[in-house]
XYZ file of C-alpha atoms in Angstrom:
682
model
C -0.660 -6.056 -65.776
C 2.970 -5.325 -66.598
C 3.732 -4.477 -63.000
C 2.019 -7.768 -61.909
C 4.135 -9.743 -64.306
C 7.284 -8.009 -63.152
C 6.358 -8.857 -59.535
C 5.738 -12.417 -60.323
C 8.944 -12.734 -62.287
C 10.851 -11.140 -59.275
C 9.298 -13.648 -56.887
C 10.164 -16.462 -59.183
C 13.707 -15.416 -59.413
C 13.854 -14.916 -55.678
C 12.471 -18.529 -55.269
C 15.083 -19.980 -57.613
C 17.937 -18.192 -55.737
C 16.533 -19.597 -52.533
C 16.446 -23.067 -53.933
C 20.004 -22.712 -55.080
C 21.172 -21.374 -51.737
C 19.386 -24.186 -49.919
C 21.004 -26.852 -52.190
C 24.390 -25.184 -51.739
C 24.186 -25.104 -47.879
C 22.933 -28.799 -47.840
C 26.281 -29.875 -49.283
C 28.447 -27.901 -46.770
C 29.980 -30.615 -44.406
C 33.216 -28.859 -43.506
C 34.579 -25.433 -42.695
C 34.000 -22.848 -45.506
C 36.071 -19.857 -45.866
C 34.541 -16.470 -46.714
C 37.721 -15.068 -48.472
C 37.686 -15.849 -52.151
C 34.164 -17.418 -51.995
C 31.575 -14.917 -53.451
C 29.025 -17.668 -53.933
C 28.792 -18.103 -50.134
C 27.965 -14.387 -49.718
C 25.544 -14.507 -52.611
C 23.558 -17.486 -51.209
C 23.451 -15.905 -47.732
C 22.021 -12.678 -49.244
C 19.492 -14.747 -51.186
C 18.239 -16.394 -47.945
C 18.052 -13.084 -46.137
C 16.058 -11.475 -49.003
C 13.600 -14.427 -49.375
C 13.013 -14.760 -45.643
C 12.209 -11.184 -45.201
C 9.424 -11.239 -47.713
C 8.051 -14.777 -47.562
C 9.544 -16.577 -44.518
C 11.263 -19.951 -44.539
C 9.607 -23.342 -44.791
C 10.212 -26.084 -42.175
C 12.533 -28.284 -44.171
C 14.576 -25.115 -45.149
C 14.837 -24.110 -41.416
C 16.310 -27.497 -40.571
C 19.084 -27.155 -43.178
C 19.980 -23.543 -42.087
C 19.901 -24.364 -38.437
C 22.257 -27.296 -38.910
C 24.706 -25.238 -40.920
C 24.584 -22.292 -38.480
C 25.280 -24.433 -35.410
C 27.829 -26.731 -37.058
C 30.667 -24.324 -36.681
C 31.542 -24.623 -40.472
C 30.775 -20.866 -41.097
C 32.180 -17.710 -39.717
C 30.402 -16.276 -36.616
C 29.020 -13.355 -38.592
C 27.498 -15.495 -41.200
C 25.949 -17.933 -38.710
C 24.375 -14.987 -36.965
C 23.060 -13.632 -40.258
C 21.475 -17.092 -41.076
C 19.907 -17.278 -37.512
C 18.532 -13.737 -37.922
C 16.682 -14.615 -41.039
C 15.092 -17.773 -39.738
C 11.486 -16.505 -39.908
C 9.038 -19.503 -40.003
C 6.392 -19.245 -42.603
C 4.206 -21.790 -40.663
C 5.893 -24.012 -38.150
C 9.113 -25.436 -36.843
C 9.088 -29.254 -36.941
C 10.262 -31.608 -34.358
C 13.327 -32.998 -36.225
C 14.730 -29.418 -36.650
C 14.666 -28.792 -32.926
C 16.273 -32.142 -32.006
C 19.115 -31.835 -34.444
C 19.699 -28.154 -33.418
C 19.660 -28.770 -29.795
C 22.080 -31.651 -30.260
C 24.505 -29.431 -32.110
C 23.996 -26.629 -29.540
C 25.048 -29.081 -26.702
C 28.128 -30.401 -28.612
C 29.437 -26.839 -28.643
C 31.015 -26.700 -32.095
C 29.902 -23.183 -32.723
C 30.867 -20.055 -30.750
C 29.148 -18.781 -27.598
C 27.733 -15.851 -29.395
C 26.070 -18.202 -31.949
C 24.732 -20.374 -29.084
C 23.140 -17.360 -27.470
C 21.760 -16.239 -30.888
C 20.150 -19.714 -31.125
C 18.543 -19.593 -27.617
C 17.136 -16.138 -28.413
C 15.690 -17.571 -31.770
C 14.110 -20.484 -29.825
C 12.527 -17.989 -27.389
C 11.078 -15.978 -30.275
C 9.603 -18.826 -32.327
C 8.544 -20.949 -29.319
C 5.063 -20.790 -30.297
C 5.719 -21.960 -33.833
C 7.343 -25.226 -32.442
C 4.995 -28.103 -33.286
C 5.691 -30.379 -30.332
C 6.765 -28.431 -27.289
C 7.159 -31.588 -25.278
C 10.269 -32.341 -27.297
C 11.950 -29.099 -26.335
C 10.816 -29.516 -22.743
C 12.522 -32.957 -22.634
C 15.843 -31.138 -23.013
C 15.323 -29.173 -19.739
C 18.216 -30.858 -17.874
C 20.656 -29.988 -20.725
C 19.658 -26.360 -20.723
C 19.787 -25.988 -16.963
C 23.396 -26.951 -16.933
C 24.177 -23.856 -19.132
C 23.074 -21.509 -16.228
C 26.640 -21.546 -15.060
C 27.617 -19.437 -18.141
C 27.111 -15.949 -17.010
C 26.810 -14.401 -20.434
C 24.269 -17.090 -21.569
C 22.409 -17.306 -18.151
C 19.710 -14.555 -18.869
C 18.561 -16.302 -22.136
C 18.721 -19.807 -20.559
C 16.493 -18.499 -17.806
C 13.931 -17.158 -20.178
C 13.875 -20.438 -22.150
C 13.478 -22.505 -18.992
C 10.640 -20.392 -18.000
C 8.928 -21.295 -21.261
C 9.594 -25.097 -21.016
C 9.325 -25.742 -17.333
C 6.804 -28.379 -16.334
C 5.796 -29.691 -12.840
C 8.304 -32.570 -13.049
C 11.216 -30.099 -13.546
C 10.674 -28.054 -10.464
C 12.899 -29.246 -7.753
C 14.120 -27.467 -4.593
C 17.770 -27.449 -5.817
C 16.779 -25.682 -9.000
C 14.652 -23.263 -7.373
C 17.487 -22.304 -4.952
C 19.777 -21.907 -7.972
C 17.248 -19.336 -9.589
C 16.880 -17.609 -6.285
C 20.802 -17.145 -6.063
C 20.648 -15.609 -9.615
C 17.826 -13.246 -8.420
C 19.991 -12.087 -5.441
C 22.787 -11.260 -7.896
C 20.405 -8.611 -9.374
C 20.530 -10.126 -12.891
C 17.766 -8.547 -14.945
C 16.927 -9.943 -18.349
C 16.437 -7.989 -21.524
C 13.913 -8.903 -24.084
C 15.140 -11.764 -26.316
C 12.639 -11.446 -29.161
C 13.343 -7.949 -30.562
C 15.560 -9.065 -33.447
C 12.839 -11.071 -35.116
C 9.695 -9.288 -33.871
C 9.282 -6.887 -36.563
C 10.141 -9.409 -39.342
C 7.753 -11.914 -37.791
C 5.071 -9.194 -37.893
C 5.707 -8.447 -41.573
C 5.667 -12.093 -42.682
C 2.539 -12.862 -40.660
C 0.721 -9.917 -42.071
C 1.632 -10.963 -45.646
C 0.880 -14.560 -45.368
C -2.282 -14.365 -43.077
C -3.662 -11.030 -44.307
C -4.250 -9.886 -40.719
C -2.479 -6.544 -40.012
C -2.977 -7.115 -36.263
C -1.848 -10.660 -36.094
C 1.115 -10.045 -33.890
C -1.028 -8.434 -31.271
C -3.321 -11.251 -30.715
C -2.685 -14.405 -28.630
C -4.933 -17.455 -28.497
C -4.763 -19.288 -25.213
C -7.227 -22.070 -24.729
C -10.549 -20.922 -26.027
C -9.878 -17.111 -25.421
C -8.035 -14.340 -27.240
C -6.070 -11.559 -25.534
C -4.536 -8.420 -26.920
C -0.915 -7.556 -26.342
C 0.384 -4.170 -25.525
C 2.964 -2.507 -27.700
C 4.507 -0.883 -24.701
C 7.965 -2.199 -23.729
C 7.742 -0.692 -20.269
C 6.331 -2.994 -17.527
C 2.983 -1.754 -16.598
C 0.265 -2.783 -14.261
C -2.482 -2.563 -16.947
C -4.908 -2.374 -13.982
C -4.269 -5.988 -13.129
C -0.814 -7.253 -12.145
C -2.035 -10.760 -11.739
C -1.887 -13.009 -14.724
C -4.773 -15.349 -15.638
C -4.640 -18.993 -14.698
C -3.447 -20.893 -17.729
C -1.206 -23.955 -18.260
C -0.033 -22.606 -21.657
C 2.781 -20.163 -22.124
C 2.227 -16.430 -23.047
C 4.263 -15.595 -26.014
C 5.198 -12.454 -27.811
C 4.179 -13.594 -31.402
C 1.340 -15.131 -33.188
C 0.237 -18.467 -31.857
C -0.623 -21.011 -34.477
C -0.956 -24.077 -32.274
C -3.633 -24.851 -29.737
C -3.148 -25.687 -26.007
C -0.893 -28.806 -25.706
C -1.338 -31.023 -22.688
C -0.324 -34.566 -22.068
C -2.968 -37.286 -21.407
C -1.945 -37.336 -17.652
C -2.437 -33.559 -17.091
C -5.639 -31.772 -16.255
C -5.426 -28.174 -17.582
C -5.706 -25.730 -14.792
C -7.751 -23.239 -16.767
C -10.637 -25.849 -16.773
C -10.532 -26.249 -12.915
C -13.761 -24.777 -11.892
C -15.035 -26.724 -8.911
C -13.767 -28.305 -5.751
C -15.070 -31.720 -7.006
C -12.802 -31.349 -10.023
C -9.952 -30.634 -7.732
C -10.553 -33.782 -5.761
C -10.856 -35.829 -8.883
C -7.759 -34.464 -10.683
C -5.490 -33.596 -7.821
C -2.812 -35.995 -8.881
C -2.986 -34.855 -12.512
C -2.782 -30.965 -12.039
C 0.148 -29.162 -13.316
C 0.560 -25.639 -11.813
C 0.451 -22.783 -14.238
C 3.444 -21.306 -15.882
C 2.997 -18.004 -14.051
C 2.595 -18.592 -10.306
C 1.110 -15.112 -9.910
C -2.243 -16.423 -11.150
C -2.530 -18.767 -8.184
C -3.095 -16.140 -5.502
C -6.529 -15.258 -6.805
C -7.696 -18.907 -7.288
C -8.962 -20.537 -4.162
C -8.866 -24.022 -5.711
C -5.135 -23.743 -6.600
C -4.492 -22.360 -3.219
C -6.158 -25.359 -1.678
C -3.995 -27.531 -4.021
C -0.584 -25.986 -2.996
C -1.543 -25.913 0.630
C -2.213 -29.708 0.810
C 0.552 -31.144 -1.289
C 3.817 -32.004 0.469
C 5.990 -30.546 -2.292
C 7.555 -27.153 -1.269
C 8.367 -26.066 -4.782
C 5.067 -24.375 -5.515
C 5.601 -22.106 -2.436
C 9.153 -21.458 -3.634
C 7.915 -20.423 -7.103
C 5.114 -18.312 -5.535
C 7.563 -16.489 -3.149
C 9.993 -15.933 -6.003
C 7.326 -14.231 -8.181
C 5.777 -12.289 -5.249
C 9.156 -11.058 -3.883
C 9.863 -9.503 -7.330
C 6.496 -7.979 -7.770
C 6.337 -6.454 -4.266
C 9.762 -4.935 -4.809
C 9.205 -3.604 -8.214
C 5.612 -2.323 -7.941
C 4.881 -1.669 -4.278
C 8.088 -0.303 -2.653
C 7.464 3.311 -1.786
C 11.133 3.940 -1.186
C 11.595 3.326 -4.944
C 9.252 6.070 -5.922
C 6.746 3.832 -7.750
C 4.495 5.661 -10.123
C 1.711 3.090 -9.936
C -1.692 4.436 -8.677
C -2.702 4.050 -5.112
C -5.745 2.089 -6.025
C -3.865 -0.386 -8.027
C -1.277 -0.971 -5.284
C -3.952 -1.319 -2.618
C -5.922 -3.774 -4.772
C -2.863 -5.908 -5.141
C -1.757 -5.754 -1.489
C -5.305 -6.829 -0.495
C -5.083 -9.813 -2.760
C -1.770 -10.779 -1.066
C -3.307 -10.292 2.424
C -6.372 -12.449 1.500
C -4.016 -15.106 0.181
C -2.142 -15.291 3.531
C -5.409 -15.406 5.443
C -6.577 -18.281 3.147
C -3.291 -20.131 3.704
C -3.262 -19.300 7.397
C 0.497 -18.475 7.262
C 2.732 -15.712 6.202
C 4.787 -15.979 3.088
C 8.495 -15.444 3.278
C 8.517 -12.927 0.253
C 6.079 -10.613 2.155
C 8.297 -11.064 5.253
C 11.325 -9.925 3.367
C 9.522 -7.033 1.597
C 8.358 -5.615 5.048
C 11.762 -5.948 6.644
C 13.308 -4.133 3.741
C 10.734 -1.390 3.312
C 9.496 -0.698 6.953
C 12.520 1.619 7.700
C 11.198 3.919 4.894
C 7.561 3.612 5.586
C 5.626 6.871 5.820
C 2.255 5.268 6.883
C 1.005 4.834 3.202
C -1.411 1.922 2.556
C -1.791 1.580 6.382
C -4.338 -1.105 6.753
C -2.847 -3.399 4.174
C 0.816 -3.032 5.519
C -0.390 -3.737 9.106
C -2.330 -6.824 7.736
C 0.818 -8.098 6.282
C 2.669 -7.472 9.533
C 0.227 -9.590 11.425
C 1.241 -12.666 9.295
C 4.960 -12.379 9.845
C 6.374 -15.784 10.814
C 7.970 -16.364 14.154
C 11.571 -15.234 14.134
C 14.524 -14.825 16.401
C 13.970 -11.990 19.018
C 17.275 -10.159 18.035
C 16.363 -10.123 14.297
C 12.793 -8.940 14.937
C 13.970 -6.210 17.242
C 16.063 -4.743 14.434
C 13.958 -5.375 11.464
C 10.381 -4.852 12.896
C 10.204 -3.473 16.349
C 12.661 -0.441 15.856
C 10.934 0.791 12.610
C 7.433 0.334 14.131
C 8.441 2.210 17.162
C 9.752 5.170 15.211
C 6.451 5.582 13.277
C 4.395 4.887 16.476
C 5.843 7.792 18.314
C 4.908 10.345 15.664
C 1.634 8.860 14.555
C -1.893 9.859 15.487
C -3.888 8.044 18.184
C -5.781 6.136 15.539
C -2.529 4.987 13.857
C -1.375 3.852 17.241
C -4.504 1.850 17.816
C -4.061 0.248 14.253
C -0.480 -0.736 15.149
C -1.458 -2.294 18.587
C -4.295 -4.148 16.781
C -1.878 -5.459 14.219
C 0.531 -6.779 16.762
C -2.348 -8.387 18.643
C -3.261 -10.333 15.605
C 0.450 -11.175 15.058
C 0.543 -12.599 18.623
C -2.680 -14.462 18.071
C -1.326 -16.124 14.883
C 1.839 -17.169 16.636
C -0.195 -18.609 19.604
C -2.614 -20.454 17.252
C 0.356 -21.919 15.440
C 1.854 -23.116 18.688
C -1.453 -24.518 19.932
C -1.733 -26.596 16.887
C 1.766 -27.930 17.202
C 1.751 -28.226 21.011
C 0.732 -31.857 21.156
C 3.426 -32.825 18.692
C 6.057 -30.880 20.683
C 4.830 -32.482 23.967
C 5.084 -35.980 22.475
C 8.744 -35.574 21.576
C 11.057 -36.821 24.263
C 14.174 -35.030 23.163
C 15.021 -31.307 23.040
C 11.664 -30.220 24.151
C 13.045 -27.327 26.114
C 15.305 -26.076 23.375
C 12.255 -26.327 21.004
C 10.063 -24.069 23.234
C 12.841 -21.718 24.288
C 12.946 -19.781 20.989
C 9.254 -19.543 20.745
C 8.855 -18.372 24.335
C 11.595 -15.844 24.033
C 10.054 -14.409 20.797
C 6.554 -14.158 22.325
C 7.946 -12.619 25.507
C 9.833 -9.953 23.538
C 6.798 -9.083 21.466
C 4.634 -8.598 24.609
C 7.321 -6.492 26.278
C 7.628 -4.402 22.999
C 3.902 -3.855 22.974
C 4.083 -2.909 26.698
C 6.729 -0.203 25.969
C 4.700 1.096 23.082
C 1.514 1.216 25.179
C 3.180 3.014 28.175
C 4.504 5.557 25.721
C 1.295 5.937 23.800
C -0.790 6.399 27.039
C 1.606 9.048 28.266
C 1.179 10.919 24.968
C -2.546 10.556 24.613
C -5.172 10.523 27.334
C -7.292 8.268 25.126
C -9.929 5.762 26.209
C -9.885 4.294 22.716
C -6.056 3.578 22.877
C -6.402 2.221 26.335
C -9.159 -0.166 25.095
C -6.924 -1.394 22.225
C -4.057 -2.015 24.723
C -6.362 -3.880 27.068
C -7.520 -5.974 24.120
C -3.958 -6.952 23.534
C -3.447 -8.014 27.188
C -6.726 -9.879 27.324
C -5.093 -12.213 24.751
C -1.787 -12.319 26.744
C -3.476 -13.099 30.088
C -4.800 -16.396 28.716
C -1.637 -17.649 26.854
C -1.186 -20.630 29.354
C -4.624 -22.005 29.554
C -6.043 -21.370 26.134
C -2.912 -21.749 24.021
C -0.823 -24.119 26.151
C 2.136 -21.711 26.124
C 4.150 -21.965 29.365
C 4.447 -18.379 29.772
C 2.728 -15.535 31.591
C 3.647 -11.932 31.146
C 1.925 -9.193 33.133
C 1.168 -5.656 31.777
C 3.587 -3.001 32.842
C 2.505 -0.446 35.490
C 2.227 2.160 32.738
C -0.835 0.112 31.497
C -2.189 -1.329 34.643
C -2.635 1.890 36.745
C -4.167 4.072 33.871
C -6.633 1.314 33.353
C -7.375 1.027 37.205
C -7.966 4.703 37.453
C -9.667 5.068 34.122
C -12.791 7.114 33.877
C -14.370 4.685 31.358
C -16.419 1.808 32.819
C -15.762 -0.371 29.772
C -11.931 -0.208 30.365
C -12.160 -0.806 33.959
C -14.474 -3.853 33.458
C -11.991 -5.167 30.890
C -9.118 -4.833 33.305
C -11.082 -6.746 35.923
C -11.643 -9.507 33.413
C -7.930 -9.560 32.506
C -6.947 -9.872 36.136
C -9.381 -12.703 36.546
C -7.847 -14.620 33.588
C -4.324 -13.897 34.862
C -5.382 -15.407 38.249
C -6.869 -18.436 36.582
C -3.703 -19.039 34.404
C -1.346 -18.632 37.327
C -3.403 -20.882 39.644
C -3.379 -23.475 36.823
C 0.311 -23.229 36.247
C 1.083 -23.541 40.032
C -1.223 -26.501 40.339
C 0.272 -28.278 37.375
C 3.779 -27.596 38.602
C 2.963 -29.093 42.022
C 1.247 -32.117 40.525
C 3.983 -32.472 37.853
C 1.444 -32.575 35.066
C 3.300 -30.061 32.836
C 5.042 -31.747 29.977
C 7.178 -28.678 29.340
C 9.282 -26.432 31.670
C 7.430 -23.427 32.816
C 8.910 -20.004 32.011
C 7.151 -18.426 34.932
C 9.327 -17.260 38.016
C 8.409 -16.208 41.444
C 8.646 -12.481 40.367
C 5.630 -12.953 38.196
C 3.542 -14.260 41.163
C 4.759 -11.372 43.246
C 4.031 -8.813 40.759
C 0.589 -10.143 40.335
C -0.129 -10.127 44.061
C 0.838 -6.487 44.201
C -1.502 -5.648 41.393
C -4.159 -7.569 43.061
C -3.638 -5.909 46.378
C -3.786 -2.474 44.707
C -7.019 -3.335 42.794
C -8.874 -4.730 45.771
C -7.675 -1.801 47.872
C -9.196 0.593 45.249
C -12.452 -1.105 44.423
C -13.304 -3.017 47.589
C -11.655 -2.220 50.867
C -11.423 1.589 50.300
C -7.726 1.566 51.070
C -6.516 2.607 47.711
C -3.564 4.699 48.837
C -2.493 2.550 51.751
C -2.318 -1.087 50.736
C -0.654 -0.551 47.297
C 2.930 -1.824 47.694
C 4.074 -1.604 43.985
C 7.034 0.656 43.683
C 5.409 2.464 40.638
C 1.952 2.381 42.326
C -0.293 4.885 43.869
C 0.704 4.619 47.575
C 0.655 7.976 49.302
C 1.516 8.851 53.006
C -1.485 9.820 55.218
C -0.325 13.328 55.822
C -0.259 14.014 52.174
C -3.666 12.558 51.649
C -5.011 14.816 54.591
C -3.344 17.906 53.225
C -5.486 17.481 49.895
C -8.607 18.513 51.753
C -10.594 15.583 50.437
C -12.424 14.138 53.349
C -13.430 10.823 51.701
C -10.054 10.126 50.073
C -10.068 6.556 51.312
C -13.290 5.664 49.362
C -12.456 7.794 46.256
C -11.959 4.707 44.101
C -14.251 2.083 45.473
C -17.119 0.710 43.371
C -19.399 3.496 44.609
C -17.155 6.575 44.065
C -14.834 5.321 41.248
C -14.951 7.891 38.399
C -15.825 5.071 35.957
C -18.681 3.759 38.147
C -20.090 6.819 39.842
C -22.679 7.208 37.145
C -23.935 3.731 37.850
C -24.115 4.378 41.646
C -25.983 7.722 41.127
C -28.561 5.942 38.856
C -28.902 3.208 41.308
C -29.331 5.634 44.204
C -32.082 7.453 42.339
C -33.919 4.130 41.836
C -33.978 2.709 45.299
C -34.178 5.857 47.554
C -37.137 8.142 47.630
C -36.641 11.488 46.027
C -37.488 13.430 49.224
C -34.296 12.121 50.938
C -31.038 13.993 50.673
C -28.782 12.658 47.950
C -25.903 10.898 49.803
C -23.982 8.069 48.288
C -22.750 7.131 51.610
C -26.131 5.517 52.111
C -25.143 2.669 49.707
C -23.935 0.159 52.421
C -25.168 -2.910 54.179
C -28.163 -4.277 52.363
C -28.044 -1.637 49.664
C -24.505 -2.569 48.964
C -25.422 -6.026 47.923
C -28.364 -4.653 45.787
C -25.947 -2.315 44.292
C -23.542 -5.137 43.321
C -26.441 -6.999 41.637
C -27.330 -3.796 39.855
C -23.765 -3.431 38.518
C -23.677 -7.002 37.400
C -27.079 -6.544 35.496
C -25.474 -3.620 33.565
C -23.130 -6.050 31.747
C -20.050 -5.544 33.949
C -19.281 -9.288 33.849
C -15.520 -8.614 34.320
C -16.034 -6.851 37.628
C -18.206 -9.722 38.744
C -15.721 -12.343 37.959
C -12.985 -10.372 39.627
C -14.879 -9.756 42.788
C -16.163 -13.419 43.018
C -12.632 -14.780 42.449
C -10.362 -12.345 44.296
C -12.213 -11.204 47.527
C -13.831 -12.960 50.419
C -17.165 -11.528 51.623
C -17.613 -11.871 55.348
C -21.228 -11.876 56.602
C -23.112 -12.905 59.802
C -26.495 -14.440 59.763
C -28.106 -11.240 60.902
C -26.578 -8.632 58.710
C -24.306 -7.898 55.783
C -20.945 -6.141 56.522
C -19.796 -2.923 55.079
C -17.168 -2.713 52.447
C -14.470 -1.917 54.904
C -15.105 -5.409 56.469
C -14.460 -7.246 53.169
C -10.984 -8.618 53.128
C -8.632 -9.682 50.395
C -8.788 -13.417 49.621
C -6.205 -15.369 51.266
C -6.048 -17.767 48.281
C -2.999 -16.305 46.707
C -1.954 -17.014 43.119
């Protein structure tokens, strides 16, 4: 009982000293000297003692704030007063308005101004009307030019930023600060333990500082000061601000704002699209399809600037293998997959992922292969010289030393990259064609970038096919060139690039019927595109200049001659005129000892088709006859063609029907050696 009375007496005395101190400070209207003024120090100590145990009431905070920012006290005393401003309940609107006014006037020192900003950040969630603080956004933004104050101003701006505040010039300013590698320390540490003690004493909740109330949900905070993934690096969608202390106020929104955490259906998005305010943490957007729809359809670029800002930092800090990140493989891959899905949803690459790839690819060891290659496939179109240095060279280095399966993955990724570029162009082609000025210069950069990409894949493919005798790799390469062969007709790009000899001839002499059939289809599409380009040029139907020269036509005719000579006329080694082709002198062929060398690669004897011809022979010729494939001629030849077509070799059918003329009399069908190359040249 006696101890209780002593405690109450002590508290009463402390309260009286606090009242005396507040009364004293309320009457300070000019500069006060510390020297020879023991009462001043006594009153400061009284405020510190009371605040540490009980916190400070709203009206008392107003008095102490005004005094600390007025410049009437020495810097050390102003700092002591600010450090002991522990709100017992809330910080009212008038206190904030008066304090910000004194802050902007600049009567106090810079150190005191910084201390005030740090205090605002710490007690942000005790402020009753945050809209008042947010209305001072322009004033706070001007203080970014002060280097020593900049980190704390950035933190405060992060807390008070609303949709109306986000403008491109402000985002550019923040990006400039990021490029200076300015990292911000925590601003709340001075007050956190005191806030915790006061909250526990007043609320009776020992864990009050660990609990945050956002909307209708509660979340627990981690004590750790180290940045961690916590199994989910993506914040939840919320229009409120996450704070480091107890939250005593509910979610605050204006009448004209629809809370994003309540956005659940597409119908809600349509009804409230003009009343949405993007969340404070843009990282929460990338897993929310409705918000991705929103930022994709609005004309304002600032959401993408904010998203790229956040994503650039997160990728660099958490996913960069050259930094020796300690995050688990599963966490990183889950995050990268989310980024990939976001880009696929938006149908465009983000500049932040492009920058991350360009910076990290030189150090890439193949980790997270599928996700990194998926990111590569969404890189935006850039200048050919830039992409040669930042993309092609690093990829070429890892391609050389990788397995055949890794090589296939790289080729597939580059195929998707090319397809995305072509799709982008085809969507914009009509707009480009409708413009009367600078059409050629507009197309020139795109055509150059596409051409360099195709040539790069051609070099990789040639090298890869020399290293690996792989039908799988050849199939992936031919998939790429199937896309390339149709760029003019399907995607309206005035460019035709043929495969290099290092791709064409391995496919022509392949032992795999799938690859041979695909090559036939590719040559058919090349012929169609070249014929269309030539016809449009003659009729002057093309709205854009063609980036196709006579060498392309000549190169195609050489390939066509070699292919027909192999498959059809049985003149494989004589009719090929390509300098890197398979032309051989007659005496060399005879010295090989192969009597039927002329027919070695026609559709009967070709290594990729001999299985079909054998099966056909066994079906149509009685078993008592000697097995001789030479018997497949004349009438059987036509039946054999129909048999090949029935086996799904549609590419072979299209090629033969478009590229050769079959000569026949009314009485009999001619043999293959009488079938001539079509005179209709591309």
